[in-house]
Coordinates of C-alpha atoms in Angstrom, one line a residue:
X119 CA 0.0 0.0 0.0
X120 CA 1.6 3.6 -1.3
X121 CA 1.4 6.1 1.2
X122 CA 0.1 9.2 0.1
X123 CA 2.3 11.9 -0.2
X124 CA 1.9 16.2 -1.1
X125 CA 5.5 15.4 -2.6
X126 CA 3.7 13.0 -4.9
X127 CA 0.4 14.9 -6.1
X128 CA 0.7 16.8 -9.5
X129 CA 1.0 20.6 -9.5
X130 CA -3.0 20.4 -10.5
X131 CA -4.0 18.6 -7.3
X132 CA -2.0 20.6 -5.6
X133 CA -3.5 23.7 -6.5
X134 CA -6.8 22.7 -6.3
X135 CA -7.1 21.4 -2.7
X136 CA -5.7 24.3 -1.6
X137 CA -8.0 27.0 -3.6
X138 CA -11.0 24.8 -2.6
X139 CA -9.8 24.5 1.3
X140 CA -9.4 28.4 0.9
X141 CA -13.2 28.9 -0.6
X142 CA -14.9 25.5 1.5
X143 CA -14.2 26.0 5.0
X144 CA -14.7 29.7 5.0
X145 CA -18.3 29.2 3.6
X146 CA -19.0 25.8 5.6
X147 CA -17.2 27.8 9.0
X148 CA -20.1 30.7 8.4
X149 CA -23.0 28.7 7.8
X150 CA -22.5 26.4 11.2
X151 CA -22.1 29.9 12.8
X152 CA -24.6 31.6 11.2
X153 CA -27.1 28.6 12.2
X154 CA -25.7 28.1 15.6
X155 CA -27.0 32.2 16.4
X156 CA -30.0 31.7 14.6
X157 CA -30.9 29.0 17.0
X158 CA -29.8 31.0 19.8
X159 CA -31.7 33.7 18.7
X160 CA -34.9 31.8 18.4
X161 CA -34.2 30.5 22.1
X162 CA -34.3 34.0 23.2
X163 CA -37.1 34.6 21.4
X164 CA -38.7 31.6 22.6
X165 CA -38.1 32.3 26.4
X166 CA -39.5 35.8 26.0
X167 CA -42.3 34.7 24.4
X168 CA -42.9 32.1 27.1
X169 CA -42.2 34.5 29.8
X170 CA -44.9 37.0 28.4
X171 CA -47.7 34.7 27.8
X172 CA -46.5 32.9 31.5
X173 CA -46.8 36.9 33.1
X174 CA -50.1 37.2 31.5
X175 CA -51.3 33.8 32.5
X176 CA -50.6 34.1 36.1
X177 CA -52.3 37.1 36.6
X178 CA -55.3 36.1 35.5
X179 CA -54.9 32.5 37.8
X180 CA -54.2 34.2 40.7
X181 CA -57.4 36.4 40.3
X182 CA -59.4 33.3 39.7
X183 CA -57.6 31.9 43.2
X184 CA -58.3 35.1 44.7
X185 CA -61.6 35.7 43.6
X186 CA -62.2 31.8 45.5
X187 CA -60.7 33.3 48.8
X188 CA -62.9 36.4 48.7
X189 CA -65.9 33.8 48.7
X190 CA -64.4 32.2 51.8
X191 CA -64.2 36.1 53.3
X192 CA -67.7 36.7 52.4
X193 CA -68.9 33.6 53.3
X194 CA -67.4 34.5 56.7
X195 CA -68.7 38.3 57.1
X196 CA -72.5 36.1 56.4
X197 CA -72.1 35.0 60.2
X198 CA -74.7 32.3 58.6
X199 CA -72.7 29.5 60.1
X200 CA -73.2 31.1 63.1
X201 CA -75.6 28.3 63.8
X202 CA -73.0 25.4 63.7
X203 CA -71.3 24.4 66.8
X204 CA -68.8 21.5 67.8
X205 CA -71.3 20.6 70.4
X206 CA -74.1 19.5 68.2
X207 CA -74.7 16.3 67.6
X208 CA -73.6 14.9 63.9
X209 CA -76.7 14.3 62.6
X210 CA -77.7 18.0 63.6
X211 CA -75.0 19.7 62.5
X212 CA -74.7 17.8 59.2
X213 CA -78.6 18.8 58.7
X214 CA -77.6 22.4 59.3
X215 CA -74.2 22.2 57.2
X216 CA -76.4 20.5 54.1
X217 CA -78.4 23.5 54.0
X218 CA -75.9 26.7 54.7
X219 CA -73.7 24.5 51.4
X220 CA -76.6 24.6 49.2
X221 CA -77.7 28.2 49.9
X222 CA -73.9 29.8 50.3
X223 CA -71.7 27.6 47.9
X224 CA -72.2 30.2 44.6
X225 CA -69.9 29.1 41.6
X226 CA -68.0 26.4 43.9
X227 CA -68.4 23.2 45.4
X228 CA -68.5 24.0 49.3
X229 CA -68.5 21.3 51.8
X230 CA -68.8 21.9 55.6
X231 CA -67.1 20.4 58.3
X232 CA -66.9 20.0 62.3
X233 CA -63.8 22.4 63.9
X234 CA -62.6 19.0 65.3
X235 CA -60.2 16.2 64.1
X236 CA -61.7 13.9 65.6
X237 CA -65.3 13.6 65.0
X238 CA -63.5 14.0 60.8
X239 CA -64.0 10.4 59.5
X240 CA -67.6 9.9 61.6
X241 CA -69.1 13.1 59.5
X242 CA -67.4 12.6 56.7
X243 CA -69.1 8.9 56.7
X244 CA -72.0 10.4 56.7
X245 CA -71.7 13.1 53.9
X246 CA -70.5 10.4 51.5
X247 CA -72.0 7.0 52.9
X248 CA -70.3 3.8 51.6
X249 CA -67.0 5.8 50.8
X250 CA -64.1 5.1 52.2
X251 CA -63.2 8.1 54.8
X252 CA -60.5 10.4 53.1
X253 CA -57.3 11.6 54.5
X254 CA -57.6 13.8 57.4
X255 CA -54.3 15.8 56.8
X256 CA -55.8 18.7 55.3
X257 CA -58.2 19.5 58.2
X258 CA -55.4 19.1 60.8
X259 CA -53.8 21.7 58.9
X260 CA -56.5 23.8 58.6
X261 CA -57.1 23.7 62.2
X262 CA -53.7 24.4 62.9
X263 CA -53.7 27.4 60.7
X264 CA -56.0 28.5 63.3
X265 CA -58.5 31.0 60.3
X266 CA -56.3 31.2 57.6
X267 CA -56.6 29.6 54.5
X268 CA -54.6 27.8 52.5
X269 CA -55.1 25.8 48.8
X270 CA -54.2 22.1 48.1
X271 CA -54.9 20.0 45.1
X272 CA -56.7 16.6 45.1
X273 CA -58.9 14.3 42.9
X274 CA -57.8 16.5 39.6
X275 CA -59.6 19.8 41.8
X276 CA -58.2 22.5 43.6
X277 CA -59.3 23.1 47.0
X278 CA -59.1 26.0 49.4
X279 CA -59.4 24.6 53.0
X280 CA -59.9 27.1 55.8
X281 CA -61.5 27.1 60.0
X282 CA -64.6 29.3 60.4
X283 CA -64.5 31.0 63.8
X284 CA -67.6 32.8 65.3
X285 CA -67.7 36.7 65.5
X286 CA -68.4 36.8 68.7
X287 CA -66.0 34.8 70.7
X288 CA -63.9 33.7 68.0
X289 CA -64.7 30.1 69.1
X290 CA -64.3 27.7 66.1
X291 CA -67.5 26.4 64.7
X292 CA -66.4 24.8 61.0
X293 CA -63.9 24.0 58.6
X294 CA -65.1 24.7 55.2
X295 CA -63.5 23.5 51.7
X296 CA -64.5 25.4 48.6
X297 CA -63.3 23.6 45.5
X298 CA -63.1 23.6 42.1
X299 CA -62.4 21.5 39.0
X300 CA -58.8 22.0 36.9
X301 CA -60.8 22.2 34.0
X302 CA -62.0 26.0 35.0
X303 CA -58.2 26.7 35.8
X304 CA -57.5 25.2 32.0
X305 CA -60.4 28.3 30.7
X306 CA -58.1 31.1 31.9
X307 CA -55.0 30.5 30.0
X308 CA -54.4 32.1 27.1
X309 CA -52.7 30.2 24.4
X310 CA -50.7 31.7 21.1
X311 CA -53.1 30.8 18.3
X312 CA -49.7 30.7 16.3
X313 CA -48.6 28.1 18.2
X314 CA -51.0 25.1 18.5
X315 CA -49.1 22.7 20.6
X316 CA -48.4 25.1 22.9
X317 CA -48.7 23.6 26.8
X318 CA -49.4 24.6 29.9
X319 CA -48.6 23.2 33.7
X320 CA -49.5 24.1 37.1
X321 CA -46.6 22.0 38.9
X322 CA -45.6 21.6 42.8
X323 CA -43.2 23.9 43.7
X324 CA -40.3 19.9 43.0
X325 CA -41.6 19.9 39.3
X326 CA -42.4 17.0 39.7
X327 CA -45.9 16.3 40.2
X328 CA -48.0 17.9 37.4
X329 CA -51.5 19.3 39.1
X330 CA -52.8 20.8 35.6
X331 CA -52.0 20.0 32.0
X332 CA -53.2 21.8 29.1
X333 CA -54.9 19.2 25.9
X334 CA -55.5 16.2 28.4
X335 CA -51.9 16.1 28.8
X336 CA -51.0 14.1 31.8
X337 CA -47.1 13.8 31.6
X338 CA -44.7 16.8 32.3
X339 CA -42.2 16.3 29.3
X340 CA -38.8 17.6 30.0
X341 CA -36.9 16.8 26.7
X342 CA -37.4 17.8 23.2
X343 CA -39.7 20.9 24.9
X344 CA -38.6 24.8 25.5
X345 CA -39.8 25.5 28.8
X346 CA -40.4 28.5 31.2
X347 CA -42.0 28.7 34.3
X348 CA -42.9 31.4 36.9
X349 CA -44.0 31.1 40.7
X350 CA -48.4 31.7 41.4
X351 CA -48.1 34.2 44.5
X352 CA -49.5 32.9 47.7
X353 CA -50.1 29.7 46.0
X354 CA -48.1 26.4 46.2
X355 CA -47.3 26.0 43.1
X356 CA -45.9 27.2 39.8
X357 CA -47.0 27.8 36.5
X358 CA -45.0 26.3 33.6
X359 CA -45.2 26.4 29.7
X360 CA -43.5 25.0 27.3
X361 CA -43.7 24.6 23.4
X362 CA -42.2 21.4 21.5
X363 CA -38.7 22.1 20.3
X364 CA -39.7 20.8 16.9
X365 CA -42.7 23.6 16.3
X366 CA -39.8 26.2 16.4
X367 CA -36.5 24.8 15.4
X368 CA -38.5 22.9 12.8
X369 CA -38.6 25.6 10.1
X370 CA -34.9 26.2 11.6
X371 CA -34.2 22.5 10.1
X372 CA -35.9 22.7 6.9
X373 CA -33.5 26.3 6.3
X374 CA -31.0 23.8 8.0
X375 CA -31.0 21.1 5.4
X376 CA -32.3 24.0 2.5
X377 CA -28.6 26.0 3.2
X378 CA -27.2 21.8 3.8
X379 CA -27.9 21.6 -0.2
X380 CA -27.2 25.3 -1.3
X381 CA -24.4 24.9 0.7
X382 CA -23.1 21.6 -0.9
X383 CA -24.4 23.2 -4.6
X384 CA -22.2 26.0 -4.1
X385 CA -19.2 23.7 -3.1
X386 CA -19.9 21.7 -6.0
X387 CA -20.7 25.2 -8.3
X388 CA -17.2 26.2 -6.7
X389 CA -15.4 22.8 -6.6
X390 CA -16.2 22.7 -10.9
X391 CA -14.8 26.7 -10.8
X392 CA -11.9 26.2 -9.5
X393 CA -11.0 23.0 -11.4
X394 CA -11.6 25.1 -14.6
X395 CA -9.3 28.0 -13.2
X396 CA -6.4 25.7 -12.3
X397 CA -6.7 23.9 -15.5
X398 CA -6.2 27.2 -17.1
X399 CA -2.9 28.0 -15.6
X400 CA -1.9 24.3 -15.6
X401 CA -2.5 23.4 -18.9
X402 CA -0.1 25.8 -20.6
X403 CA 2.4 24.2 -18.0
X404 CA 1.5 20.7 -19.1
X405 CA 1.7 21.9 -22.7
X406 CA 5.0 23.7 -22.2
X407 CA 6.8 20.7 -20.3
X408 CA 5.2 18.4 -23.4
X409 CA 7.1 20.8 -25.5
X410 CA 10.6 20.7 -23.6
X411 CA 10.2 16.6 -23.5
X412 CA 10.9 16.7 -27.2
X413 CA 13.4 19.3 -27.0
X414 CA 14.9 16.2 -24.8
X415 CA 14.8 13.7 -27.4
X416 CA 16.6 16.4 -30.3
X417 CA 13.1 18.1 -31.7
X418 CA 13.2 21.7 -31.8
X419 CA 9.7 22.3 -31.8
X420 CA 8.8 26.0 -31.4
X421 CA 5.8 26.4 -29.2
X422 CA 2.5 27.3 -31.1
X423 CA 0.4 28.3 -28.5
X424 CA -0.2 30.6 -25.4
X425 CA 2.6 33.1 -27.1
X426 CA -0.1 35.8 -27.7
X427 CA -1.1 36.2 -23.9
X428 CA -0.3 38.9 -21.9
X429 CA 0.5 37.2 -18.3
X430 CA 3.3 35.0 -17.1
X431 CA 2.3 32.2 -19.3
X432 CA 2.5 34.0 -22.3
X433 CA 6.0 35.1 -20.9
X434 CA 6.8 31.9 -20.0
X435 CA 5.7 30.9 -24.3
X436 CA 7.7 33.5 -25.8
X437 CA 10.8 32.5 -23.4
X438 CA 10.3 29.1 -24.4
X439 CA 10.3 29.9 -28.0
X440 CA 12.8 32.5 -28.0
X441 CA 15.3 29.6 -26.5
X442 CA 14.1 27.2 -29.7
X443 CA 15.1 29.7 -31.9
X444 CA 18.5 30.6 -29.7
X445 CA 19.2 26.6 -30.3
X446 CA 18.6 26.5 -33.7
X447 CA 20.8 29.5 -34.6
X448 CA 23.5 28.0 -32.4
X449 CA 22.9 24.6 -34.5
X450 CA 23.6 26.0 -37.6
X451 CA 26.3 28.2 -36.6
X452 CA 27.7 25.2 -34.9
X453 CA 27.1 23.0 -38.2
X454 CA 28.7 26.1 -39.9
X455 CA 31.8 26.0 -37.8
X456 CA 32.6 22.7 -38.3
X457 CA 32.0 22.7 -41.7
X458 CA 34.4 25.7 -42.3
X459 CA 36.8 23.8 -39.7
X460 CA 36.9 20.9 -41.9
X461 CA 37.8 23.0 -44.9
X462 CA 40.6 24.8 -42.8
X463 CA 41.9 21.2 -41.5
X464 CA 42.2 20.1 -45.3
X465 CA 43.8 23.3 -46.6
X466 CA 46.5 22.9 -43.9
X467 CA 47.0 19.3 -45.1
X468 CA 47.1 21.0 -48.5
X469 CA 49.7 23.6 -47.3
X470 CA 51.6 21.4 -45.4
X471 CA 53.0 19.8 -48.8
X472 CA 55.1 23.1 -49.6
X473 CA 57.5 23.7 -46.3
X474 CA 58.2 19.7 -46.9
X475 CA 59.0 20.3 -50.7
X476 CA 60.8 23.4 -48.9
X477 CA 62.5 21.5 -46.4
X478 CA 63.9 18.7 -48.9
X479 CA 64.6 21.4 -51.4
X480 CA 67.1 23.0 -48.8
X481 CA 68.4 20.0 -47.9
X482 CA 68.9 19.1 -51.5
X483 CA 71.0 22.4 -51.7
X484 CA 72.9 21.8 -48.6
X485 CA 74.1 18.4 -49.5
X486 CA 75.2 19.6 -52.9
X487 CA 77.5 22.8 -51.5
X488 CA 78.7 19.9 -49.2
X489 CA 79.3 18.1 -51.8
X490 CA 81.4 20.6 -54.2
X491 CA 83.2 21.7 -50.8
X492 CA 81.2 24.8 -50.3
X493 CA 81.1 25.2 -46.2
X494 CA 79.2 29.0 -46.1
X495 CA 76.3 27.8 -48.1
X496 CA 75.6 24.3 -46.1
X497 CA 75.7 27.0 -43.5
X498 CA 73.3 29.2 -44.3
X499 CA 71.1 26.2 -45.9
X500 CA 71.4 24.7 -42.7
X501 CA 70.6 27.6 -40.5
X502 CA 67.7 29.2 -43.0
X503 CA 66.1 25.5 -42.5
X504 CA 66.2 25.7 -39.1
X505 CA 64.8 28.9 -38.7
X506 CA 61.8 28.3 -41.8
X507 CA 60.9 24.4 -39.5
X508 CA 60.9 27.4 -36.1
X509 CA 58.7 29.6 -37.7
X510 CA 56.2 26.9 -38.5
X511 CA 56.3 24.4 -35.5
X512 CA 53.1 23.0 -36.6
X513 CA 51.1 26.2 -35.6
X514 CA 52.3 26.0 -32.1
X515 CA 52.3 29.2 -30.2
X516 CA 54.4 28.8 -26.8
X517 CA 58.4 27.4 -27.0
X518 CA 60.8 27.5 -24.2
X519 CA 63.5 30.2 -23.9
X520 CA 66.1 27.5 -25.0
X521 CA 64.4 26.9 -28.6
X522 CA 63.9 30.7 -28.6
X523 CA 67.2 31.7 -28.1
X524 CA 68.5 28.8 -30.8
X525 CA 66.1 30.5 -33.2
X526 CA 67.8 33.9 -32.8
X527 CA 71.0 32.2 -33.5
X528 CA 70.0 30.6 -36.5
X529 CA 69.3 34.0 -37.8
X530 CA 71.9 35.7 -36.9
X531 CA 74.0 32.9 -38.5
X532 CA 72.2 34.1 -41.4
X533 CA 73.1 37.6 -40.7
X534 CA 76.4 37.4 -40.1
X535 CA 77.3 35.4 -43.0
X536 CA 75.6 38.1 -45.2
X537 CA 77.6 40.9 -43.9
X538 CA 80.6 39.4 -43.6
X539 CA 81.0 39.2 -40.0
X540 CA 80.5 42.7 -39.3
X541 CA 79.3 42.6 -36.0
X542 CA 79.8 40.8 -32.6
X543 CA 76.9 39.2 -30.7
X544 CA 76.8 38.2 -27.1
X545 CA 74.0 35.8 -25.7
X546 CA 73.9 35.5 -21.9
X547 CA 71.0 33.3 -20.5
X548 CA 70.1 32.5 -16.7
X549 CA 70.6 28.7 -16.9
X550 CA 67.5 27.8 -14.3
X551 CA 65.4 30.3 -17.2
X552 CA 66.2 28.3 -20.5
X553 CA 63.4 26.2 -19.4
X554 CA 60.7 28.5 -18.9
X555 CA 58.0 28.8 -21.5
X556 CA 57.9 31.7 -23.9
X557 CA 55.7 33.3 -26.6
X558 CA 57.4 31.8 -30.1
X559 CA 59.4 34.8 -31.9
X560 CA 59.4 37.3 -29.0
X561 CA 63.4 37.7 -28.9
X562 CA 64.0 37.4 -32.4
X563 CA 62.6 40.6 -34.1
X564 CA 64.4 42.8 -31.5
X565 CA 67.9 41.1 -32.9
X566 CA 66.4 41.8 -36.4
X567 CA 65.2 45.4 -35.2
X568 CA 68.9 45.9 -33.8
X569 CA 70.9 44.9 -37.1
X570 CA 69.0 46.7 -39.3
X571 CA 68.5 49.8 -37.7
X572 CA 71.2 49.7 -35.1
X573 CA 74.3 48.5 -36.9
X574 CA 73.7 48.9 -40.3
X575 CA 74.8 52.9 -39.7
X576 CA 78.4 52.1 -38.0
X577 CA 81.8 51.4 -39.3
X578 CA 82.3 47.3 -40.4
X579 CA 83.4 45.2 -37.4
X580 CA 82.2 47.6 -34.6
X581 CA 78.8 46.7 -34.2
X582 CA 78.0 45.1 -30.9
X583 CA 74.8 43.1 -29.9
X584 CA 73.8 41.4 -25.9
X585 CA 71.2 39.6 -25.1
X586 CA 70.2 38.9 -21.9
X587 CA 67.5 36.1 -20.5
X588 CA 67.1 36.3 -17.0
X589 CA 64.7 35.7 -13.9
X590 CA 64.1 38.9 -11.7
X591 CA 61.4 37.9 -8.5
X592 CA 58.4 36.2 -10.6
X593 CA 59.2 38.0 -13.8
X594 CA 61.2 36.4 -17.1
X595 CA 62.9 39.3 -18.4
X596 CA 64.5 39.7 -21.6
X597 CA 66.5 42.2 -23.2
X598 CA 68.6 43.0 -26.8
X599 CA 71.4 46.0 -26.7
X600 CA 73.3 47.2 -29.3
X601 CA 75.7 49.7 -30.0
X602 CA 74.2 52.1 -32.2
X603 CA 73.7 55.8 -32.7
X604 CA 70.2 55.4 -31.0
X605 CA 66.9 57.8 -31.6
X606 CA 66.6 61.8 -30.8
X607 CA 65.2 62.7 -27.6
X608 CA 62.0 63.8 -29.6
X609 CA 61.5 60.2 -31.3
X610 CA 61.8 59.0 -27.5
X611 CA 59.0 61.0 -26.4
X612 CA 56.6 60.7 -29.7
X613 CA 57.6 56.7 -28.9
X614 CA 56.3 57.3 -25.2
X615 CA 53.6 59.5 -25.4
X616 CA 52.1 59.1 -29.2
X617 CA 50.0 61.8 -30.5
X618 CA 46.9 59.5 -30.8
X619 CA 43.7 60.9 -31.3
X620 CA 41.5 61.3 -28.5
X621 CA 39.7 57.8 -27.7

């Protein structure tokens, strides 16, 4: 299994992955924030909305509540139960309750009882014969409370228990219970019309026992819901409401998976856009490296395309045909060169045949004068072929001071013999400097310069020639004096400083 590599993807890959992280995340970054506050957003909403309609709702339960306890207060200021007492006996005072419940109950169910735990079950035995006797706990309470009131919920109604004292001694004389069902609780909320699953709650103060639930709802959900809830003054409980997460963040989803798509479209839309802009810049590449792979196997091929653009490729088009042409021209000069070379080589082929007809010539010569006993002329044949074999050297530029210094003999050998000997030459050369390599004829026109210009105006046999070879530090130096009348002190300066023109 190859391992994937960025080493290993192509320049197109490469490009691509990282215009498209460059575009992608951005956009994908943006919409997961942008959805994340618009869900905050609508939580906010939500609360406030629940917090309003709770504000609203709990007033107007309250008054219902309240509007129960100012029956109890008015039931009291009656002084109609005046009549009861503890002391009567239970058929009596349940004769006397029966008809004060019918004639001062109003809007509520009202149920009378004796000031006294004890006598609780008997009575209530006899209210609701065959029944089982219900808890006593709320009248103990009441009893306790010694006048005041105070609500409790049972048997899906809400009941507000309170002990009836007499005016006039304030000795007790009832407990009464005025009740209601939770259905009439259930008329005075208000639900959004917007919102149809909107729920309601009346809770204990744990929330955990639900006393009231709006649409026959008898479970208290807790998940999936946005809830809210708000204490009921002076009452036990609390008022809650809540709205089914679904009912709000549902059009939040459907936007959701509507930007999912867009968002994925435009990814796609962008993915195809950028593929077509990094084709654009690497195609000419491709093209251009297609191009130099032939140039690689020997085919000039001048690029075609791309060399009218404007941009770097177009620079990169003409630079690539501009070195075609530069290879070309240097191919035919080059095939030019060596064809002229080839003519040179053969012409010095050619012209070697004449210094070896010239060398066998002189030797021809120089075997005849030794022949017919003619010493000066082997000389000078023998010295003149010496010096013609120097000059040529077979095109050789660089001798050592030794072959250059046995050149300038040979030609003064020549000399000498011509003029009779008029002239005395001295050679001195450093012996560790005969050795050292040298420009070919260097030495030897200065001799020639110094015969013809030096001694040819003095007297036969006076003329004097030295020349020195020698090493000074790193330097070879050479020099050639002679005896003659010289040059004017005016030649010296023109030969210094010549009167050039400017530049």
């Amino acid at each position: 299994m190859k391992t994937l590599r960025i080493s290993n993807l192509t320049l197109f890959v490469k490009m691509f992955i990282l215009l498209f992280l460059s575009v992608s995340l951005p956009v994908t970054i943006l919409g997961v924030w942008y959805f994340n506050k618009s869900s905050e957003q609508i939580e906010h909403v939500t609360s406030a909305l629940l917090m309003e309609n709770l504000q609203q709702n709990r007033l107007r339960i309250e008054q219902f509540f309240r509007q129960t306890e100012l029956h109890s207060e008015s039931i009291i200021a009656s002084q109609k139960l005046e009549v009861l007492d503890n002391e009567l006996e239970d058929r009596l005072f349940l004769s006397r309750s029966l008809s004060l419940m019918n004639e001062l109950k109003g809007s509520y169910e009202l149920t009378i009882y004796p000031a006294d735990e004890m006598r609780y079950r008997t009575y209530s035995l006899l209210i609701q014969s065959g029944v089982k006797s219900p808890n006593s706990e709320w009248i103990e309470k009441a009893i306790q409370l010694k006048g005041k009131g105070y609500w409790y919920f049972d048997n899906n109604s809400f009941i507000f228990a309170r002990m009836i004292r007499a005016m006039s001694d304030l000795r007790p004389l009832a407990v009464i219970q005025l009740s209601f069902p939770a259905t009439l609780v259930n008329q005075q909320i208000l639900s959004p019309a917007e919102y149809p699953n909107f729920q309601h709650y009346i809770v204990d103060d744990e929330l955990e026992t639900v006393l009231l639930a709006g649409k026959d709802r008898t479970l208290y959900p807790k998940e999936d819901f946005f809830l809210s809830e708000i204490p009921l003054a002076d009452l036990p409980w609390k008022l809650v409401a809540g709205i089914p997460e679904k009912d709000l963040i549902g059009p939040v989803e459907t936007i959701k998976r509507f930007s999912l798509v867009l968002v994925l479209a435009s990814i796609g839309l962008i993915s195809m856009l950028l593929a077509l802009i990094t084709n654009s810049f690497i195609s000419p590449i491709k093209y251009i490296v297609g191009q130099m792979k032939k140039v690689q196997l020997g085919q000039l091929v001048p690029s075609g395309r791309y060399g009218e653009r404007s941009d770097e490729i177009g620079q990169l088009a003409r630079g690539y045909n501009s070195l075609i042409f530069g290879l070309q021209e240097l191919l035919a000069t080059t095939k030019q060169m060596e064809s002229e070379k080839s003519k040179t080589e053969m012409q010095m082929l050619i012209h070697q045949i004449n210094p070896h007809f010239l060398y066998n010539t002189l030797d021809a010569i120089k075997w005849r004068a030794d022949h017919v006993k003619e010493e000066t002329i082997a000389e000078m044949v023998t010295s003149l072929s010496n010096l013609i074999r120097y000059s040529i050297n077979n095109g050789e530029e660089f001798t050592t001071v030794e072959r250059e210094i046995e050149h300038v003999k040979s030609y003064l050998s020549i000399e000498s013999l011509r003029n009779h000997e008029t002239f005395q030459v001295v050679i001195n050369v450093q012996p560790r400097a005969l050795n050292v390599p040298i420009l070919k004829l260097i030495i030897q026109p200065l001799v020639e310069n110094s015969v013809r210009h030096g001694l040819s105006k003095l007297s036969s046999g006076q003329g004097k020639i030295l020349v020195r070879v020698f090493i000074e530090g790193e330097e070879l130096v050479c020099t050639v004096e002679d005896n003659g009348p010289g040059v004017s002190e005016e030649v010296q300066v023109r030969m210094i400083k010549p009167n050039l023109p400017s530049g």
